[in-house]
XYZ file of C-alpha atoms in Angstrom:
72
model
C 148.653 58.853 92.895
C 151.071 58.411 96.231
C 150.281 56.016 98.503
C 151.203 55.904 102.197
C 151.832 53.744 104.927
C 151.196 54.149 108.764
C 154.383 54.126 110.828
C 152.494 54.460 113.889
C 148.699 53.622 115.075
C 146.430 56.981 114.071
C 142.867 58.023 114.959
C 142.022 54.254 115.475
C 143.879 52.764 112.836
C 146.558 50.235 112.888
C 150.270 50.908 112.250
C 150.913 49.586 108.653
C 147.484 50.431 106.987
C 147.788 52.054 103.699
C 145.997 55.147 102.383
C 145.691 56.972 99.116
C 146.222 60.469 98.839
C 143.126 61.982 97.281
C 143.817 65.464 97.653
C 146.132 67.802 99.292
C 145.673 71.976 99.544
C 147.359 74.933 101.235
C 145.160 78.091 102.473
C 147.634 80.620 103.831
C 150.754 78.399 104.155
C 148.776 75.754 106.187
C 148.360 72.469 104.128
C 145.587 70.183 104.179
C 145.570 66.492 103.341
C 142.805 63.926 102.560
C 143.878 59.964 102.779
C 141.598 57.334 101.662
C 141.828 54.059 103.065
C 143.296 51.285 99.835
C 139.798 49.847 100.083
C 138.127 53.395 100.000
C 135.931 52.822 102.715
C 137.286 55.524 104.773
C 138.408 59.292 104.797
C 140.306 61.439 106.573
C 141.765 64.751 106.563
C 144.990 65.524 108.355
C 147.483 68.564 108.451
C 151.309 68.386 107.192
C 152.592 67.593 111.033
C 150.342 64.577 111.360
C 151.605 63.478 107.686
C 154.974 63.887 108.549
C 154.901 62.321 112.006
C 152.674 59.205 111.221
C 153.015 58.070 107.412
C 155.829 57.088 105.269
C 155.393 57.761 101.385
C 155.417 54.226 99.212
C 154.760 55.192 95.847
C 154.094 57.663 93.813
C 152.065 57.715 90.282
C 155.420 56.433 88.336
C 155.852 53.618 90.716
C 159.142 55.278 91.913
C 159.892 54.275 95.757
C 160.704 57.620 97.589
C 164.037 56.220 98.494
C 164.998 55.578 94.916
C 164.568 59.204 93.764
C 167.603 61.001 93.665
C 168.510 64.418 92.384
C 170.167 64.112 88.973
């Protein structure tokens, strides 16, 4: 499971609050996101702009930081 940060404040919440990625899908080249809050109180569903422009991946499922994962 990846989980993502907030770089910026986004539809009310505050810059820094992490969210799980539940589920992501792509209908005609358009991609679809939905981020659960880490207690799971809250969804939302974003596009790939708003992903890009307002979260930062942490982890993914092996623990690997994005910034550790180089091409071999």
């Amino acid at each position: 499971m990846k989980i993502y940060k907030l770089k910026n404040n986004f539809k009310g919440f505050k810059k820094g609050t992490q969210f799980y990625l539940i589920a992501e899908s792509e209908f005609i080249g358009v991609k679809d996101f939905v981020l659960r809050t880490k207690d799971l109180a809250v969804r939302i569903s974003i596009n790939e702009r708003e992903l890009h422009n307002n979260f930062i991946l942490l982890k993914t499922s092996s623990g690997v930081n994005s910034n550790e994962i180089t091409d071999a």
